[in-house]
mmCIF file of C-alpha atoms and ligand atoms in Angstrom:
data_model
loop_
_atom_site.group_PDB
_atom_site.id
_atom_site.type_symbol
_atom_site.label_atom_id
_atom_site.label_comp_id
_atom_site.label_asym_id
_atom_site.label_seq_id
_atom_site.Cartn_x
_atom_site.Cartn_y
_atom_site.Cartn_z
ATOM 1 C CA UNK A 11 0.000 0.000 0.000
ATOM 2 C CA UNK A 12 3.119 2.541 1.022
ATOM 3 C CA UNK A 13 4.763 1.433 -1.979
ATOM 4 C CA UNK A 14 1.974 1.782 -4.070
ATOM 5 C CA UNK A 15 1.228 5.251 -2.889
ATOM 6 C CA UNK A 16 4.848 6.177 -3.010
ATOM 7 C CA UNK A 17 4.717 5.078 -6.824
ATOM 8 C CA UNK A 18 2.149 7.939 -7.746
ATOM 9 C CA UNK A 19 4.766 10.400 -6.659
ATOM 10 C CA UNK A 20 7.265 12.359 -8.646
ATOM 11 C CA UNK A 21 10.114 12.446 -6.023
ATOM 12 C CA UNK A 22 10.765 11.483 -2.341
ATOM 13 C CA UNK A 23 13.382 12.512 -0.971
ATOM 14 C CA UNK A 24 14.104 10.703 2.889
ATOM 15 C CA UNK A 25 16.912 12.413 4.502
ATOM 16 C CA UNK A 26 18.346 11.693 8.180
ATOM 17 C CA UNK A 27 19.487 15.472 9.084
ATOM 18 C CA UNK A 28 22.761 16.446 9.194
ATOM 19 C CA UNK A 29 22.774 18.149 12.181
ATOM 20 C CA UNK A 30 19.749 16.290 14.092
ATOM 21 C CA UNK A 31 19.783 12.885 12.981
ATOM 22 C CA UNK A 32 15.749 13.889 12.489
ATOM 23 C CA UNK A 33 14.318 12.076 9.896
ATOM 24 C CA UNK A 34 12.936 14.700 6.948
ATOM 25 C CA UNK A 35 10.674 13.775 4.560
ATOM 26 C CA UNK A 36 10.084 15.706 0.812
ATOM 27 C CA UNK A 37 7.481 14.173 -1.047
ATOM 28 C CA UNK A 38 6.957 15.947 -4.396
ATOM 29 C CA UNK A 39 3.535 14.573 -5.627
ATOM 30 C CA UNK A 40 3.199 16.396 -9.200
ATOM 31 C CA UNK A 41 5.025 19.464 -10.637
ATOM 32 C CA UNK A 42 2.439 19.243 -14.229
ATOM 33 C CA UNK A 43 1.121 22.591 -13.565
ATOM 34 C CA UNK A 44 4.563 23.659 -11.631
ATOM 35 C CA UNK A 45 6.907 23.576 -9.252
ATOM 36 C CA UNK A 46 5.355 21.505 -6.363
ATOM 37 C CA UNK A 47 4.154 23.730 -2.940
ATOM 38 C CA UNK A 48 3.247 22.590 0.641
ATOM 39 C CA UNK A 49 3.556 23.146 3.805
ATOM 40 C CA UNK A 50 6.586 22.015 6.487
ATOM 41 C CA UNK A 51 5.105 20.025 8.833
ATOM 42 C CA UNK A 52 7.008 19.433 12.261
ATOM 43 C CA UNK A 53 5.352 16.310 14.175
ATOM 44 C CA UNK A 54 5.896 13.604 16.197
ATOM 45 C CA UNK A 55 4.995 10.307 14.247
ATOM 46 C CA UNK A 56 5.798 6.884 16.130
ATOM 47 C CA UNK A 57 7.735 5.265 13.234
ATOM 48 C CA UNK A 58 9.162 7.106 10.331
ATOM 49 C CA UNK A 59 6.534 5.428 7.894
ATOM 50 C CA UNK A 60 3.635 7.064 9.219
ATOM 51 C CA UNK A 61 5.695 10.320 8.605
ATOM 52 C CA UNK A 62 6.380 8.897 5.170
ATOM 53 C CA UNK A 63 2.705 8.068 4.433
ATOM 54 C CA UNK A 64 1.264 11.006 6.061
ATOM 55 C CA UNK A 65 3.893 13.188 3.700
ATOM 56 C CA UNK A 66 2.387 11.376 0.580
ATOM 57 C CA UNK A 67 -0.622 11.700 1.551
ATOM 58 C CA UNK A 68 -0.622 15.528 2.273
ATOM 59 C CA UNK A 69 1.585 16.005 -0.901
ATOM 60 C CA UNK A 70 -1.204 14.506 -2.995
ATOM 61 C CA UNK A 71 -3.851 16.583 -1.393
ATOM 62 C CA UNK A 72 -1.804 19.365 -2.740
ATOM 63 C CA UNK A 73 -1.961 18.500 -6.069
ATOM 64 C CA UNK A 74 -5.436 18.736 -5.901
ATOM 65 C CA UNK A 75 -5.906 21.861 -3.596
ATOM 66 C CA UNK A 76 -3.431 24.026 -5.896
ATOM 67 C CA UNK A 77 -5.817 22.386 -8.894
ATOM 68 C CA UNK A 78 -8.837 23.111 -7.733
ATOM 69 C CA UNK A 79 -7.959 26.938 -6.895
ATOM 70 C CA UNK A 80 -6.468 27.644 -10.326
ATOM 71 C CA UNK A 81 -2.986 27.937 -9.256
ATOM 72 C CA UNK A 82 -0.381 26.911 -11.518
ATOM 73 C CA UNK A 83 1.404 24.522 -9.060
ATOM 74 C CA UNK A 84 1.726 21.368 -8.345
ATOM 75 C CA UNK A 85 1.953 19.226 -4.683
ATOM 76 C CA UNK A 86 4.139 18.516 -2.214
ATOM 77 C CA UNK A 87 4.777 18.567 1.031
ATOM 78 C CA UNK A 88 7.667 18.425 4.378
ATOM 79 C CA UNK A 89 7.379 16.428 7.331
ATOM 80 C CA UNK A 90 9.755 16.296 9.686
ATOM 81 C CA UNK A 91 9.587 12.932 11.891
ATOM 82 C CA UNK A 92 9.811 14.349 15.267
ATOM 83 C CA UNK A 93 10.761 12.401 18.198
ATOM 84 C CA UNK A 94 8.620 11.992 21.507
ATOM 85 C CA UNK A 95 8.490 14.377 24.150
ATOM 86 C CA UNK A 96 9.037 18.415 23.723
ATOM 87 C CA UNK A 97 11.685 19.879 21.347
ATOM 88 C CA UNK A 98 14.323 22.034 22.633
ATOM 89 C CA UNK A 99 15.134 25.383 20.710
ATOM 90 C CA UNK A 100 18.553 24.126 19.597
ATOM 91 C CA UNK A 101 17.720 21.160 18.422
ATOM 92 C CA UNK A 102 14.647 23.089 17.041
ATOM 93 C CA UNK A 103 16.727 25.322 15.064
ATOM 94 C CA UNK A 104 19.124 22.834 13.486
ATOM 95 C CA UNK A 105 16.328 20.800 12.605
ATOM 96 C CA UNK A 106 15.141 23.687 10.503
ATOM 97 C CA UNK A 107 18.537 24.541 8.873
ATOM 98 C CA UNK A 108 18.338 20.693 8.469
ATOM 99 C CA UNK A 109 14.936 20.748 6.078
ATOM 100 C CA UNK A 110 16.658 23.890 4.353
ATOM 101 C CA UNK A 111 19.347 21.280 3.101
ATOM 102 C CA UNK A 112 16.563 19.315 1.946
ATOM 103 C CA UNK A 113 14.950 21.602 0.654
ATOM 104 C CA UNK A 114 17.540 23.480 -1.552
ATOM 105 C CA UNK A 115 18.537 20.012 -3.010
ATOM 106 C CA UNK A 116 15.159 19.650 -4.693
ATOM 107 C CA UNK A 117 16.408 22.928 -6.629
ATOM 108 C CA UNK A 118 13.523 24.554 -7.332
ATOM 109 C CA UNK A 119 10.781 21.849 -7.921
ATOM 110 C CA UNK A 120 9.334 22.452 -3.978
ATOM 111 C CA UNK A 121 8.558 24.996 -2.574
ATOM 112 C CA UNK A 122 7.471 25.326 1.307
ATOM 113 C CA UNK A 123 4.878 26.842 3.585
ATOM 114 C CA UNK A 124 4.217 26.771 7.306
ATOM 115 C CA UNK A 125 1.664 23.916 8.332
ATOM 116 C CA UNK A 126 1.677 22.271 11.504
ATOM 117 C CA UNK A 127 4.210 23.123 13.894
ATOM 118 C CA UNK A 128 5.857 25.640 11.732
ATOM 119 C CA UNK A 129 5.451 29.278 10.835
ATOM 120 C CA UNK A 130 6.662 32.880 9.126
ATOM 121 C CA UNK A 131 9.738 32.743 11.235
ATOM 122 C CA UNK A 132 11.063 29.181 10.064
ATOM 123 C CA UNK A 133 9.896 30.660 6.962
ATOM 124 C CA UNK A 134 12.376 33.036 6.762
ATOM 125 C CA UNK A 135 14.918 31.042 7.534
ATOM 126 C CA UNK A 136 14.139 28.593 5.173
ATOM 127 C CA UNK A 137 13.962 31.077 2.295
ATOM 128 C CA UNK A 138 16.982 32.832 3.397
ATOM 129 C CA UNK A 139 18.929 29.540 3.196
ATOM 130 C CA UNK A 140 17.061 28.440 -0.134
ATOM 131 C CA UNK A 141 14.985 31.007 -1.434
ATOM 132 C CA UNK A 142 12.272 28.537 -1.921
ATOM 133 C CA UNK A 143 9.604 29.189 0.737
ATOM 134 C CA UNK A 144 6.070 31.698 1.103
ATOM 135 C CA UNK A 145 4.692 33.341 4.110
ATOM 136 C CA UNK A 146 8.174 34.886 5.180
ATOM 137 C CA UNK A 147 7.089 37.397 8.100
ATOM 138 C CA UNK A 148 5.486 40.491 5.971
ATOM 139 C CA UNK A 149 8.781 42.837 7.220
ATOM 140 C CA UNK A 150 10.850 40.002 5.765
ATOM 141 C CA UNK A 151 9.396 40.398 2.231
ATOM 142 C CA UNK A 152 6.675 37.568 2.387
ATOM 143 C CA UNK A 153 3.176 37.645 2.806
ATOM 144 C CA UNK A 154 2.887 36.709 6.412
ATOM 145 C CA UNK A 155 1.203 34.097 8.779
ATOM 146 C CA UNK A 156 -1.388 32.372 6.308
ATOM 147 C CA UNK A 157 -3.721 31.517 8.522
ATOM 148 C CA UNK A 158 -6.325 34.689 8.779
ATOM 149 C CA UNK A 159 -6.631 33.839 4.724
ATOM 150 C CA UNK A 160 -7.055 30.018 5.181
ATOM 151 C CA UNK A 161 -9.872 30.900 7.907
ATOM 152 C CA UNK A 162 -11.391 33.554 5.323
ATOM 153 C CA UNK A 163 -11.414 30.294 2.946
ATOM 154 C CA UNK A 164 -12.893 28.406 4.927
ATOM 155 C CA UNK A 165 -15.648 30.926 6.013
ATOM 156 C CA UNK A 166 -16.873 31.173 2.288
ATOM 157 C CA UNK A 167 -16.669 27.604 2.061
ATOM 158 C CA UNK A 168 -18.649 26.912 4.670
ATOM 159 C CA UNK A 169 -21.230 29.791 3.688
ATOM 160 C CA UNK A 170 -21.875 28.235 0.411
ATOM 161 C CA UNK A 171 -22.112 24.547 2.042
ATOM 162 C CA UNK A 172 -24.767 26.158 4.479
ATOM 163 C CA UNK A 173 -26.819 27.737 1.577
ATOM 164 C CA UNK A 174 -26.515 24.144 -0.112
ATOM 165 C CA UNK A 175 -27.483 22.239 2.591
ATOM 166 C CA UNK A 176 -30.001 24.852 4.417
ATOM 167 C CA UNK A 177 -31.121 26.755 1.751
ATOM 168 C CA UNK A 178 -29.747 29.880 3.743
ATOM 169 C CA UNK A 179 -26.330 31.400 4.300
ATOM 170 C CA UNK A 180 -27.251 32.974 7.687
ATOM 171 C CA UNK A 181 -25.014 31.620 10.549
ATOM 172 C CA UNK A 182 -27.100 33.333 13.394
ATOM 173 C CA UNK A 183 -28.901 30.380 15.738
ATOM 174 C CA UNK A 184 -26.495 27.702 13.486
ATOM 175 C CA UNK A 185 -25.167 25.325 16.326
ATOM 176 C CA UNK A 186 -21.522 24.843 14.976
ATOM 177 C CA UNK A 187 -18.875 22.777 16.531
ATOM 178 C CA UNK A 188 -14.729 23.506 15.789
ATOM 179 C CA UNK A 189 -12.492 20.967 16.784
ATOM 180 C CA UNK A 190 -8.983 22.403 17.178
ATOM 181 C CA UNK A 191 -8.451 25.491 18.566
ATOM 182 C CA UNK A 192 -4.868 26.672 16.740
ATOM 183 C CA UNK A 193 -4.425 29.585 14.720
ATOM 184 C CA UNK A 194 -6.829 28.902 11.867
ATOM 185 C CA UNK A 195 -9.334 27.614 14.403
ATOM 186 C CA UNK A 196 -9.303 30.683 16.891
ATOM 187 C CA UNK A 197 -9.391 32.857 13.970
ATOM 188 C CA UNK A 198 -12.429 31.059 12.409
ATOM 189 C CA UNK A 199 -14.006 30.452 15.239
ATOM 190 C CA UNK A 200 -14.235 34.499 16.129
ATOM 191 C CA UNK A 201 -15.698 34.627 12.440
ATOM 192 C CA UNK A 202 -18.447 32.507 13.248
ATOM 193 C CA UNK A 203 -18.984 33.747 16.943
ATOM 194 C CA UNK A 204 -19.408 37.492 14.787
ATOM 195 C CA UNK A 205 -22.345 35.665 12.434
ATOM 196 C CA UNK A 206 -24.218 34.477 15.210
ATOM 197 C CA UNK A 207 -23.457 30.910 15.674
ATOM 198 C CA UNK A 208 -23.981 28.820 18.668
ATOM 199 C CA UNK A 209 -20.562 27.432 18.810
ATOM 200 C CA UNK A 210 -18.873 24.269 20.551
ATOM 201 C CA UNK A 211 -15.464 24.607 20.684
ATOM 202 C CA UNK A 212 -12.636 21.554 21.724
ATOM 203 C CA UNK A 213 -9.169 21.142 21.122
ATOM 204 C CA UNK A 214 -6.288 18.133 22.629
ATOM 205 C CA UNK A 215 -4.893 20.601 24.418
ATOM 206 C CA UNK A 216 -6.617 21.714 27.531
ATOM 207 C CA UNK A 217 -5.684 25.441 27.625
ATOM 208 C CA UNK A 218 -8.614 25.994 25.087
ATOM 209 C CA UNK A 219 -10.815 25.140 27.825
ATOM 210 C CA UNK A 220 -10.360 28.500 29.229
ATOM 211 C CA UNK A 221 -10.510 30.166 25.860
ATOM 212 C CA UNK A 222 -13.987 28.514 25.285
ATOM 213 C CA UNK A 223 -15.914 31.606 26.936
ATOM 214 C CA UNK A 224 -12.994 34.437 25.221
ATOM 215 C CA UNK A 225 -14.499 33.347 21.790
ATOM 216 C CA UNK A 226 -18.260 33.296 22.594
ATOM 217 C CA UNK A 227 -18.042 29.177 22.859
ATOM 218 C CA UNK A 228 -18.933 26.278 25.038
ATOM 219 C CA UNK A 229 -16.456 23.892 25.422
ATOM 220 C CA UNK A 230 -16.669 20.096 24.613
ATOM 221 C CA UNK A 231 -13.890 17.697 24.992
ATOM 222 C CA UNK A 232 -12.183 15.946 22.282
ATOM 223 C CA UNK A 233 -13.946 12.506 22.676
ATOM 224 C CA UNK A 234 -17.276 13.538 22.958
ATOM 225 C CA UNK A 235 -17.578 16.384 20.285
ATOM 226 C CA UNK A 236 -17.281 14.521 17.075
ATOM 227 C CA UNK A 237 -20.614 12.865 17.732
ATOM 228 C CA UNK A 238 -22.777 15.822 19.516
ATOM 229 C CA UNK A 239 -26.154 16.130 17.520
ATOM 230 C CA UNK A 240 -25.330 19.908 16.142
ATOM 231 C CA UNK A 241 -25.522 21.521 12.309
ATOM 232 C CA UNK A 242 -22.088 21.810 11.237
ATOM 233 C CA UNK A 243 -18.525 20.390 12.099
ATOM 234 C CA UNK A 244 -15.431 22.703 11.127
ATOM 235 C CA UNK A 245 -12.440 20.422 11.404
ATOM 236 C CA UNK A 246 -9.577 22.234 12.157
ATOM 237 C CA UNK A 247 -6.782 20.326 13.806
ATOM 238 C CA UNK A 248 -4.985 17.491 11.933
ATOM 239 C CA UNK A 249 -6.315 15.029 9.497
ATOM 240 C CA UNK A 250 -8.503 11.470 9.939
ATOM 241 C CA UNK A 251 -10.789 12.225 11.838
ATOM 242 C CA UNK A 252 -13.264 11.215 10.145
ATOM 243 C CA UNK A 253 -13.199 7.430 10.054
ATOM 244 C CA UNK A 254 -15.157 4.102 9.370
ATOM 245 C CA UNK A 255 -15.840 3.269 13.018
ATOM 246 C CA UNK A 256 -16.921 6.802 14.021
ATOM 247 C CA UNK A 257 -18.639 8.169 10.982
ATOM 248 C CA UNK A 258 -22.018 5.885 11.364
ATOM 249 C CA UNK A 259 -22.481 7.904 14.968
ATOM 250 C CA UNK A 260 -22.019 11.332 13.394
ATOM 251 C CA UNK A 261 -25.240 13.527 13.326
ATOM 252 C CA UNK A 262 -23.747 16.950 11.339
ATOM 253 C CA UNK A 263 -26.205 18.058 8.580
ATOM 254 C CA UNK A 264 -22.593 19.481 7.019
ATOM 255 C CA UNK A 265 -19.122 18.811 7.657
ATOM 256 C CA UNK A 266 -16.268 21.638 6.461
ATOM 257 C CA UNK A 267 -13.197 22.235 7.836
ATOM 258 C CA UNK A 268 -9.332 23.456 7.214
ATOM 259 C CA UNK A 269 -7.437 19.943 8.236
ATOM 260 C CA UNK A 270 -5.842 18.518 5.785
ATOM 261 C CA UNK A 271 -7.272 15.117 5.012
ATOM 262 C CA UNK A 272 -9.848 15.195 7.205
ATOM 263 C CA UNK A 273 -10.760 11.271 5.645
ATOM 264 C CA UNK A 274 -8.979 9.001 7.176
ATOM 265 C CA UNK A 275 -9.955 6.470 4.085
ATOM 266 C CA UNK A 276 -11.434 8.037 1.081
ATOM 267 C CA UNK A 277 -14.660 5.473 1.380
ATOM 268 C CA UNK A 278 -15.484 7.791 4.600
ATOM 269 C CA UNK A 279 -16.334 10.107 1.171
ATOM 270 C CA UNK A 280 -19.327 7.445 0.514
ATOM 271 C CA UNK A 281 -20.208 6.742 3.795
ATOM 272 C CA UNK A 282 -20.857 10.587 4.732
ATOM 273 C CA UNK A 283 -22.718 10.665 1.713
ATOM 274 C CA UNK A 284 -24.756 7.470 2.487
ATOM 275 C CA UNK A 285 -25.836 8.954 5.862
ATOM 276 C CA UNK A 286 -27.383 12.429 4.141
ATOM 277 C CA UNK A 287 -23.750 14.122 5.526
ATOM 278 C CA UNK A 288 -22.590 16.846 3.064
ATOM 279 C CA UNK A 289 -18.736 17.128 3.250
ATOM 280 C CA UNK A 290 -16.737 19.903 1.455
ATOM 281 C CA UNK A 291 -13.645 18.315 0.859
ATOM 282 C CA UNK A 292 -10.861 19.520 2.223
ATOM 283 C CA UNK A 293 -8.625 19.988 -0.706
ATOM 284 C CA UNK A 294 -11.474 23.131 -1.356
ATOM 285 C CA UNK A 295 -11.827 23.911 1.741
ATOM 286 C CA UNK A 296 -8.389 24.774 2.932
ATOM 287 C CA UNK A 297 -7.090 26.545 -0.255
ATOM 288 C CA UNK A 298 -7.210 30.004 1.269
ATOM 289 C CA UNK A 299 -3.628 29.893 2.678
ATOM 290 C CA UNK A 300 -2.297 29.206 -0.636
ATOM 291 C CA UNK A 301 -4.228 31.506 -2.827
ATOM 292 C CA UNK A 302 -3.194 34.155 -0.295
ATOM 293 C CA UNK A 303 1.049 33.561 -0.387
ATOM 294 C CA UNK A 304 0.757 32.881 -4.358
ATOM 295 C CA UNK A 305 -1.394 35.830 -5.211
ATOM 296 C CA UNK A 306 0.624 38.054 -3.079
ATOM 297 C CA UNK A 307 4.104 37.042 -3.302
ATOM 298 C CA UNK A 308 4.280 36.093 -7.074
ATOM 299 C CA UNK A 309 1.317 37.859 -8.738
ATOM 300 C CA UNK A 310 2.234 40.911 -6.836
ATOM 301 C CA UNK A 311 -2.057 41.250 -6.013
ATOM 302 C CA UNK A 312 -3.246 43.499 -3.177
ATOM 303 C CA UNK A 313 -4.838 42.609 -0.153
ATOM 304 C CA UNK A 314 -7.940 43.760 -1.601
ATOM 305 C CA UNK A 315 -7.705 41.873 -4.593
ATOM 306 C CA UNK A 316 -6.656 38.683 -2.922
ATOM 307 C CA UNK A 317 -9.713 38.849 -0.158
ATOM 308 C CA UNK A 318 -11.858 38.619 -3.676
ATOM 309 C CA UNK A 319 -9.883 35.357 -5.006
ATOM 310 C CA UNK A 320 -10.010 33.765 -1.145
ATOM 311 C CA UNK A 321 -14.189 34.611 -1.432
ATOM 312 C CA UNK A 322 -14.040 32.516 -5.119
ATOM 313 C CA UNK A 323 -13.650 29.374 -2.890
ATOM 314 C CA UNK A 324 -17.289 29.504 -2.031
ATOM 315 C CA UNK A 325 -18.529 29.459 -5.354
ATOM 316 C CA UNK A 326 -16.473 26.930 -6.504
ATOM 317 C CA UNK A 327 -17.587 24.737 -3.352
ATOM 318 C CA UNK A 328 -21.289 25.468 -4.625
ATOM 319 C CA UNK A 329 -20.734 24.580 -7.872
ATOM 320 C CA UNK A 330 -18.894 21.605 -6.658
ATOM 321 C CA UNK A 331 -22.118 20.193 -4.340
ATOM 322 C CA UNK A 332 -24.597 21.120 -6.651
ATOM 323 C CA UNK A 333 -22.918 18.952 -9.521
ATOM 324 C CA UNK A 334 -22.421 16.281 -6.657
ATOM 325 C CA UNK A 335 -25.840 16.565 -5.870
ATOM 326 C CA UNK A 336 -27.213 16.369 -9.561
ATOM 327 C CA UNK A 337 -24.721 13.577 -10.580
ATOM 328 C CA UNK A 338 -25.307 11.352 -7.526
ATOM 329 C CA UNK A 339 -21.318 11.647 -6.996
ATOM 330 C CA UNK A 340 -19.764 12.011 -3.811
ATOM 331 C CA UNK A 341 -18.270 15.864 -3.742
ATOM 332 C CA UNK A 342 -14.767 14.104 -3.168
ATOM 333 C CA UNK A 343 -15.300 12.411 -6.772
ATOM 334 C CA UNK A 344 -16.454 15.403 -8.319
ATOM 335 C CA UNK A 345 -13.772 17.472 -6.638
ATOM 336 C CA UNK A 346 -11.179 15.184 -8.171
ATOM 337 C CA UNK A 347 -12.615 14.990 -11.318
ATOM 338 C CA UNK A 348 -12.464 18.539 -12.044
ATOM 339 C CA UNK A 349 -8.743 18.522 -10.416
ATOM 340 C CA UNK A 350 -7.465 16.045 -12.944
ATOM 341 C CA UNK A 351 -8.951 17.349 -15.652
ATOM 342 C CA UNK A 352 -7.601 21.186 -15.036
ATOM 343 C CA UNK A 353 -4.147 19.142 -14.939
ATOM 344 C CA UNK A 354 -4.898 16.699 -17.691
ATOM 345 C CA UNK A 355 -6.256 19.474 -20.292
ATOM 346 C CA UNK A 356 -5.119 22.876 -18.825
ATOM 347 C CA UNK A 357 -8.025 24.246 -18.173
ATOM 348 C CA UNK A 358 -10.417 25.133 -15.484
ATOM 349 C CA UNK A 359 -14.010 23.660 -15.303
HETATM 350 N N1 LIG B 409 -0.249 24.590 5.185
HETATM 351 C C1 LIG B 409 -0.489 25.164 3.904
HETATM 352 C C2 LIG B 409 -1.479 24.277 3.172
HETATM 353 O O1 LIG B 409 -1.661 23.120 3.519
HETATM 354 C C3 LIG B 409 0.821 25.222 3.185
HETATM 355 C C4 LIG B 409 1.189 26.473 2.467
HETATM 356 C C5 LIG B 409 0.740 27.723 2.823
HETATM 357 C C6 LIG B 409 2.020 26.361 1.390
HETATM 358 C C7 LIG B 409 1.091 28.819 2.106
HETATM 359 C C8 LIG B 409 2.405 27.455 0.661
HETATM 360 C C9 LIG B 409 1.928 28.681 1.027
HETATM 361 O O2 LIG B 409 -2.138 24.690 2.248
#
């Protein structure tokens, strides 16, 4: 199955760091529409091939996500197979002069973003060392933390899913619940709070807890959230959540989120579908980071122009579930479709 997977990518580059001994991962999924972006993703993984197939993974999602938002890139992705326990800020920085090495080898065919455990600082860094990474703090010359966009993504996203699957893009009285409560989460979640939702929030890490009432939320732990009877489920911490053995208990009327592969198995696609669940895939969902860094840093758009481009999410979501709905596809196939076919043909559908 790894081997499989690992055969539908371009390059993968598996690197024990010079400096840390850390395991670094650069899977470079496609480059047919460009040089392959994705985030740098710093996480503990309990053997190196879950990093490996959790890189893949994201790097295809990329693929699709650059696609699907008309940006003339392909995917890829970093991970960085972090070991138990916390990591001290030596170690921390060598590890990231470590993926710079890495990075700079691929000469030109990756480029990197924050994700997980990473942001506009390592950025810098990074580009300074290879001049291949976005979101560089803005005083540095980049674009800046990516997550305010990725939230605004979301947001229109998750308006057009709520017209879709409640015939109205009000939020006020909407019981939503956001699992994971990091930047893109907090960020969102104040969105929502400012439309009126009812909101649940829960996160792994307890400090959220006290947050909870800050954002205009209740709080919910992790275990039981997931399956509270409410309208909508923003996932927003890391991918597969959504799984066989949990899916058949879920009550949402819509599920959209920023995680990256929120599926832990594409046939959760079906089984959402089966059980009257609409899911906006995540490869739509998320795009807002990217469109942000690209249209900034290489297009040379403003802020104003950009926040218009971030908003074309939603109607590409709606056109997405309507065609789902009128085709009897899952979103997820329809989603792809139109991703391969952009790549396959060069054009947008
Ligand atoms: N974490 C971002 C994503 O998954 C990665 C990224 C952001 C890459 C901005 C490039 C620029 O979409």
């Amino acid at each position: 199955m790894l081997l499989e997977q690992a055969l539908e990518h371009e390059q993968i580059r598996i690197i024990r760091g010079g400096r840390t001994s850390i395991t670094i991962i650069v899977a470079v999924h496609s480059t047919a529409l460009g040089p392959a972006i994705g985030g740098c993703r710093l996480r503990h993984y309990s053997t190196w091939q879950d990093g490996l197939t959790d890189a893949l993974r994201l790097a295809a999602a990329m693929t699709d996500k650059c696609s699907l938002a008309g940006i003339d890139h392909g995917g890829g992705k970093t991970v960085a197979v972090l070991p138990a326990g916390p990591l001290n800020a030596t170690l921390r920085t060598d590890l990231v002069r470590d993926i710079a090495d890495v990075i700079r080898s691929c000469n030109g065919i990756y480029l990197t973003g924050p994700d997980v455990g990473t942001g506009p600082e390592d950025m810098r860094i990074i580009h300074e060392r290879t001049g291949y990474a976005f979101c560089r703090p803005t005083g540095a010359g980049g674009s800046g933390d990516s997550a305010q966009a990725t939230a605004d993504g979301v947001l229109a996203a998750l308006l057009a899913g709520a017209e879709h699957v409640f015939g109205t893009r009000s939020l006020a009285g909407r019981s939503i619940g956001v699992v994971g409560l990091g930047n893109v989460g907090r960020y969102l979640t104040g969105l929502l709070h400012e439309r009126g939702a009812e909101l649940t929030v829960s996160d792994i890490n307890d400090q959220g807890r006290s947050d909870a009432s800050t954002l205009g939320a209740r709080w919910r732990d992790p275990v039981d959230i997931l399956t509270a009877e409410l309208d909508i489920l923003v996932p927003a911490a890391v991918g597969g959540v959504l799984t066989r053995t949990v899916t058949p208990r879920l009550r949402w009327r819509l599920i959209v989120g920023p995680a990256n592969n929120q599926l832990a198995t594409d046939d959760v696609a079906d089984l959402l579908d089966s059980r009257g669940i609409v899911w906006v895939p995540d490869i739509l969902a998320s795009a807002g980071g990217i469109v942000h860094a690209i249209n900034i840093e290489q297009h040379g758009l403003t802020e104003e122009q950009v926040t218009l481009q971030i908003a074309a999410i939603g109607g590409t979501v709606a056109r997405v579930l309507a065609q789902a709905r009128t085709s009897s596809l899952t979103p997820l196939m329809v989603a792809r479709h139109q991703s391969r076919e952009r790549i396959r043909t060069g054009k947008t559908a």
